PDB file of C-alpha atoms in Angstrom:
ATOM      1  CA  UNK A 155      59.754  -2.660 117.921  1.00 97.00           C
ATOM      2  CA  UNK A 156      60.497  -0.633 114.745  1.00 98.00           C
ATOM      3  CA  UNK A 157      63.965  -1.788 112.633  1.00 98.00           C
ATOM      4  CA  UNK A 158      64.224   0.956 110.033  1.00 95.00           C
ATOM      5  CA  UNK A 159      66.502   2.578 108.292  1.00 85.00           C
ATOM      6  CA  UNK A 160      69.493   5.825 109.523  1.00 77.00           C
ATOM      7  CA  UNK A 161      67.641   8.525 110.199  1.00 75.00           C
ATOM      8  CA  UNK A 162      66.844  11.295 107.807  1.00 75.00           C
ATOM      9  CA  UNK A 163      68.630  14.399 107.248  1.00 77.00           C
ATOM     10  CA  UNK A 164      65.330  16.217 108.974  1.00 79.00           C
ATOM     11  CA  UNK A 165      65.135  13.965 112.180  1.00 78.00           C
ATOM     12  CA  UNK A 166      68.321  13.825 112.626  1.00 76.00           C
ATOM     13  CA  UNK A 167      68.650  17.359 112.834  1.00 84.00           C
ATOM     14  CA  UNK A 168      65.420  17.552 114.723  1.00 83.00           C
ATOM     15  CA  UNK A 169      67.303  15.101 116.858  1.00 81.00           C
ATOM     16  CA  UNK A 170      64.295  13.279 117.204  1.00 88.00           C
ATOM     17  CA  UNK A 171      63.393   9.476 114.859  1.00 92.00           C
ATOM     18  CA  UNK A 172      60.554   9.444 112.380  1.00 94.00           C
ATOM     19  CA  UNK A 173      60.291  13.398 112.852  1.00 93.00           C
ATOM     20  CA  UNK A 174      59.454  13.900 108.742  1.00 92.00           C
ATOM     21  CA  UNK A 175      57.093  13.053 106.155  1.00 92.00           C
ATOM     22  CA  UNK A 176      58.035   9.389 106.331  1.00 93.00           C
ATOM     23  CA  UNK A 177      57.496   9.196 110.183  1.00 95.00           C
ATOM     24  CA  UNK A 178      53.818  11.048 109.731  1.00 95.00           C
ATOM     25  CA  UNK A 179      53.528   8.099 107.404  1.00 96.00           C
ATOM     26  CA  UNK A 180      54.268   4.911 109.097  1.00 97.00           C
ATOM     27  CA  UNK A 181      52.515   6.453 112.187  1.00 98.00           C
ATOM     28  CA  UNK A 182      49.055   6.428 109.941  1.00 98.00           C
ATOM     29  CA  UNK A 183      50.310   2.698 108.822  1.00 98.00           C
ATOM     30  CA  UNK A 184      50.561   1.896 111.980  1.00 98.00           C
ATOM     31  CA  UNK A 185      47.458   3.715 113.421  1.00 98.00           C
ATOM     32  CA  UNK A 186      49.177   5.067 116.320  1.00 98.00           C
ATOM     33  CA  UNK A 187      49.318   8.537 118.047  1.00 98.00           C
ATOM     34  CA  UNK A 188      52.703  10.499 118.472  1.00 97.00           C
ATOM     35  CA  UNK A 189      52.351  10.380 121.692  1.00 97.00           C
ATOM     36  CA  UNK A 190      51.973   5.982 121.778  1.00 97.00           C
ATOM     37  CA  UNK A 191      54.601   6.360 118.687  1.00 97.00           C
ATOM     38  CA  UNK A 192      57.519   8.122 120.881  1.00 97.00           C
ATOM     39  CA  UNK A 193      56.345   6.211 124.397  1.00 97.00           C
ATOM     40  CA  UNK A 194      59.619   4.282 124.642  1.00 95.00           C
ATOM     41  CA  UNK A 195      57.599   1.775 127.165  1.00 95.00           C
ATOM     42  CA  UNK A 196      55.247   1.007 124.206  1.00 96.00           C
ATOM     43  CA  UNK A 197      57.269   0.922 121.324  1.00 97.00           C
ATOM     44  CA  UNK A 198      61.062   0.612 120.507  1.00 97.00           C
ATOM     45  CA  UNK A 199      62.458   2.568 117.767  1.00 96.00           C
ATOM     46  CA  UNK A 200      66.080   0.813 116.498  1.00 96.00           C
ATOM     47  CA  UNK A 201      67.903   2.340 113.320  1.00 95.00           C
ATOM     48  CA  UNK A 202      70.159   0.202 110.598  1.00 95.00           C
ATOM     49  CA  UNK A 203      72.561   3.019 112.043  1.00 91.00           C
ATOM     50  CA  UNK A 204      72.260   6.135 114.398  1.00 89.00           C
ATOM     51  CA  UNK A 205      72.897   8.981 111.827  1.00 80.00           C
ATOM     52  CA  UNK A 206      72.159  10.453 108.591  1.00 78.00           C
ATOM     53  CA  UNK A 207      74.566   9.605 106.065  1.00 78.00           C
ATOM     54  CA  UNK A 208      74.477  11.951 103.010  1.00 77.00           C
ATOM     55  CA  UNK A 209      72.273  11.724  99.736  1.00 80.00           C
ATOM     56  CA  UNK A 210      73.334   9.421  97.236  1.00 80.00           C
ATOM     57  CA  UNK A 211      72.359   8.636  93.403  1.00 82.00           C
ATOM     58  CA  UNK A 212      68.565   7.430  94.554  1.00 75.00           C
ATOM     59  CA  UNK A 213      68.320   8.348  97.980  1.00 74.00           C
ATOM     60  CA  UNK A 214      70.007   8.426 101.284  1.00 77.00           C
ATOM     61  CA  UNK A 215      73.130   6.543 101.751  1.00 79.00           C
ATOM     62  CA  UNK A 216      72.946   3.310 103.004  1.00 85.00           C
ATOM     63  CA  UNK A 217      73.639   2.615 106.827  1.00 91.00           C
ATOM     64  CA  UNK A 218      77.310   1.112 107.482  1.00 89.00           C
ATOM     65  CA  UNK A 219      77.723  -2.509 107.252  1.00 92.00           C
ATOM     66  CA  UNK A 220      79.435  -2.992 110.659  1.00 95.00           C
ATOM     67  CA  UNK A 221      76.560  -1.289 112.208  1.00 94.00           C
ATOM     68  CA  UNK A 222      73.758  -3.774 112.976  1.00 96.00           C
ATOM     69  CA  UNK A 223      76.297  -6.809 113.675  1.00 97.00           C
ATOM     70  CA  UNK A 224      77.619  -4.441 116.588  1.00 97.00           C
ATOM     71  CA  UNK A 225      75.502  -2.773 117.862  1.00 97.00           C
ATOM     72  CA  UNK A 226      71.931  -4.587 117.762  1.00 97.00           C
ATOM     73  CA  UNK A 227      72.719  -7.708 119.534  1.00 97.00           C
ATOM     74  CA  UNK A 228      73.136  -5.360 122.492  1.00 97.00           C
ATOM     75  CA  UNK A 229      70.445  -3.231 122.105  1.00 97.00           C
ATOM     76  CA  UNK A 230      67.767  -6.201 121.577  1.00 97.00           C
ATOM     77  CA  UNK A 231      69.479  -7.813 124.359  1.00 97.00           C
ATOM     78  CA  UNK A 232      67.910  -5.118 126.951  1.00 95.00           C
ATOM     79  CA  UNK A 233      64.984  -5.606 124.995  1.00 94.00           C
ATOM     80  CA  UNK A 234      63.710  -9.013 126.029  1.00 90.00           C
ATOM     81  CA  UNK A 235      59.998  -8.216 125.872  1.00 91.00           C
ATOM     82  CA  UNK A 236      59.169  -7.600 122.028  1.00 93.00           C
ATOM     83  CA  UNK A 237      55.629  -8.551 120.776  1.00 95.00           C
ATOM     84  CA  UNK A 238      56.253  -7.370 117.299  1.00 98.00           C
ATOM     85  CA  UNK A 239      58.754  -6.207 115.245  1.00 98.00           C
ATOM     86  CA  UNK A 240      58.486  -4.414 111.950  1.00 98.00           C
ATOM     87  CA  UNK A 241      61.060  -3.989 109.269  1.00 98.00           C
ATOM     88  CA  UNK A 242      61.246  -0.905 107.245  1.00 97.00           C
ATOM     89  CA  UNK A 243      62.803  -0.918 103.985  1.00 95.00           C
ATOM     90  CA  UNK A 244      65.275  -3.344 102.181  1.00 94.00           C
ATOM     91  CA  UNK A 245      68.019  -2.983 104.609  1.00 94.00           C
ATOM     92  CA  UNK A 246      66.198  -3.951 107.907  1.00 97.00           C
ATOM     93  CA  UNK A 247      64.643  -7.236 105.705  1.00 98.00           C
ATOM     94  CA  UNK A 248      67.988  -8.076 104.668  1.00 97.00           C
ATOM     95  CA  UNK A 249      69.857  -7.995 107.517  1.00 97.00           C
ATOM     96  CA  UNK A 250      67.046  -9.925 109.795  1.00 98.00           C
ATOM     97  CA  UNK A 251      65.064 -11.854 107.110  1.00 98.00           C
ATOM     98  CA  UNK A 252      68.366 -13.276 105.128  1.00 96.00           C
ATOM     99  CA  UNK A 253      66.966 -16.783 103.892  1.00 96.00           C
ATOM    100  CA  UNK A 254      63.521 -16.185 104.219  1.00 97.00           C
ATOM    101  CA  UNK A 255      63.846 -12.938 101.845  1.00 97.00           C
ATOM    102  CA  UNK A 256      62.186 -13.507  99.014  1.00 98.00           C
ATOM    103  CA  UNK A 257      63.393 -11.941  95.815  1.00 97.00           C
ATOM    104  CA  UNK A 258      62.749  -8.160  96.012  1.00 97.00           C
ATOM    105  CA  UNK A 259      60.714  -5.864  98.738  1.00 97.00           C
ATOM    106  CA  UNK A 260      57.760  -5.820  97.064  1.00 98.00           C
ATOM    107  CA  UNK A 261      57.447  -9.934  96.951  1.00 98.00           C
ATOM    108  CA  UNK A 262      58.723  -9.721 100.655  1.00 98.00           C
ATOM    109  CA  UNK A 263      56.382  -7.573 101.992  1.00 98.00           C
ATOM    110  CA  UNK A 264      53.299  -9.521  99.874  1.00 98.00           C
ATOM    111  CA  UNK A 265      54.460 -12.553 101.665  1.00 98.00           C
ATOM    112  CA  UNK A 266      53.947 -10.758 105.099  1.00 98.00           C
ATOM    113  CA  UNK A 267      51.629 -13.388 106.371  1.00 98.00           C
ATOM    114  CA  UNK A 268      54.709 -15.836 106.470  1.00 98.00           C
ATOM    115  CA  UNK A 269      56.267 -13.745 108.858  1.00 98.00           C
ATOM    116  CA  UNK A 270      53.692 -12.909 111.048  1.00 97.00           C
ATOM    117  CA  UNK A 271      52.755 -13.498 114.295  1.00 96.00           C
ATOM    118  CA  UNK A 272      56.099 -11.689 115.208  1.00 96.00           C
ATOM    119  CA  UNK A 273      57.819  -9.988 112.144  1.00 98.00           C
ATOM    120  CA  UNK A 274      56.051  -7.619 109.664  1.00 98.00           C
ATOM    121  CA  UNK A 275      57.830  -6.051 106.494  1.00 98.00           C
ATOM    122  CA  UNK A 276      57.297  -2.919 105.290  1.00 98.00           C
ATOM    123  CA  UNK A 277      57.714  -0.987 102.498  1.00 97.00           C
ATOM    124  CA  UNK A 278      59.437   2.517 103.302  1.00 94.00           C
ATOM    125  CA  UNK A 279      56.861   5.252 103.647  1.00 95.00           C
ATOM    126  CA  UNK A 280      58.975   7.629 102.142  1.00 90.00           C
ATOM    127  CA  UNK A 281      56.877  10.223 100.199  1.00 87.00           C
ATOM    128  CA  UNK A 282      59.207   9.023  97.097  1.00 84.00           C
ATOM    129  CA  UNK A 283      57.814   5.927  97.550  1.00 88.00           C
ATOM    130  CA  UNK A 284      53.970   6.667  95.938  1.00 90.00           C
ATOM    131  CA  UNK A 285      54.887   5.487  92.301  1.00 94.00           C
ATOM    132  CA  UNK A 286      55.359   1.996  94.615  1.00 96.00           C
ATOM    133  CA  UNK A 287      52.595   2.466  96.509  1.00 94.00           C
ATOM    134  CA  UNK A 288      50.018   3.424  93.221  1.00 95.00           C
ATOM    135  CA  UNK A 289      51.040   0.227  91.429  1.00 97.00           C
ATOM    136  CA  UNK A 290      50.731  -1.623  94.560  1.00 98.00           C
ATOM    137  CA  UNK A 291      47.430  -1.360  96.349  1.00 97.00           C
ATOM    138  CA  UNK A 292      46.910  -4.639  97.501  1.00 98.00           C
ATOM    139  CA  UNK A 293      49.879  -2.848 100.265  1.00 98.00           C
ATOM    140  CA  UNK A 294      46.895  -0.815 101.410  1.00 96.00           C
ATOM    141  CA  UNK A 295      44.016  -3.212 101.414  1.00 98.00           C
ATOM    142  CA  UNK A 296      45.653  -6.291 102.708  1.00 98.00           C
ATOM    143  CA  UNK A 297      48.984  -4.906 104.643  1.00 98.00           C
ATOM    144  CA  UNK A 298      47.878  -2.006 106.450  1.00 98.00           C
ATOM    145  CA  UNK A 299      44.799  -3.450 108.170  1.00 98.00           C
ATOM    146  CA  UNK A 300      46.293  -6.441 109.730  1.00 98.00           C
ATOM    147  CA  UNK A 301      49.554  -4.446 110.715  1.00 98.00           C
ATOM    148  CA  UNK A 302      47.087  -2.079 112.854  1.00 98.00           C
ATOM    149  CA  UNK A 303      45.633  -5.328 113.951  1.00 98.00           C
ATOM    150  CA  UNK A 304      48.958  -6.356 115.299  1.00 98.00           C
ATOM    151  CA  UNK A 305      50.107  -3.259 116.460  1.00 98.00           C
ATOM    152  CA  UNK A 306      46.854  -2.630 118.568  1.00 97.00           C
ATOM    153  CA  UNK A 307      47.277  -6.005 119.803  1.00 96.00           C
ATOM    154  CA  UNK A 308      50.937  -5.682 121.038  1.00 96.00           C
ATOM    155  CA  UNK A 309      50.244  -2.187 122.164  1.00 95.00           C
ATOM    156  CA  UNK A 310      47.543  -3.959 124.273  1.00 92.00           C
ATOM    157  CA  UNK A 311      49.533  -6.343 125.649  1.00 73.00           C
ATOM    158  CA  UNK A 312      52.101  -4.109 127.078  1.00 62.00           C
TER     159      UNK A 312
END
């Protein structure tokens, strides 16, 4: 399972998650084809909210607060089976991580190990994300690996 943020302005009006940059990204994190990517029997793809909210100062707008508490309890309900789940981006960490955040996203997704077997954090891939990723490559070296490790893994399992 996937727990990242509303959808873009581009895959939401491609009607279709992860369809942009930052979906050709975490698809290469994860080491995955489109085609095992967009299998809904192998992996589930849950947004902080279902739709593209507007540019803000630095980014996208944030997904609405009532959002998750509604509507996610359902969804994971009919979703009894997950092997893995990762969390993209501060507002997936926050809302499912709470006490076991640590301080910021970078020092949450270093501590990834304390997570695993069943959660993973992740950084965004957003391509404005590479000043992030430059002055952190232990994300690459140590991260990436075991995530395709997992993934493969729970991909195998299913």
């Amino acid at each position: 399972m996937i727990i990242g943020q509303a959808p873009g302005k581009r895959a939401q009006e491609s009607r279709k998650p992860w369809n942009d940059p930052s979906g050709d990204k975490l698809r290469s994190w994860l080491g995955v084809t489109d085609e095992e990517f967009y299998d809904p029997k192998l992996i589930a793809l849950l947004p902080m909210d279902f739709y593209y909210h507007g540019k803000g100062d630095h980014g996208d707008l944030p997904p609405r607060k009532e959002f998750a508490p509604k509507w996610h309890p359902r969804i994971l309900a009919e979703l009894p089976h997950r092997r893995l789940t990762i969390l993209i981006g501060s507002y997936a960490q926050n809302y499912y991580l709470r006490d076991r955040l640590k301080p910021n996203l970078t020092q949450t997704v270093k501590a990834y190990q304390e997570y695993l077997p069943d959660i993973i954090p992740l950084v965004h891939p957003s391509p404005l994300n590479f000043r992030w990723q430059t002055r952190n490559p232990w994300f690459e070296s140590d991260v990436i690996p075991v995530l395709q490790e997992r993934v493969r893994a729970a991909l195998g399992s299913a």
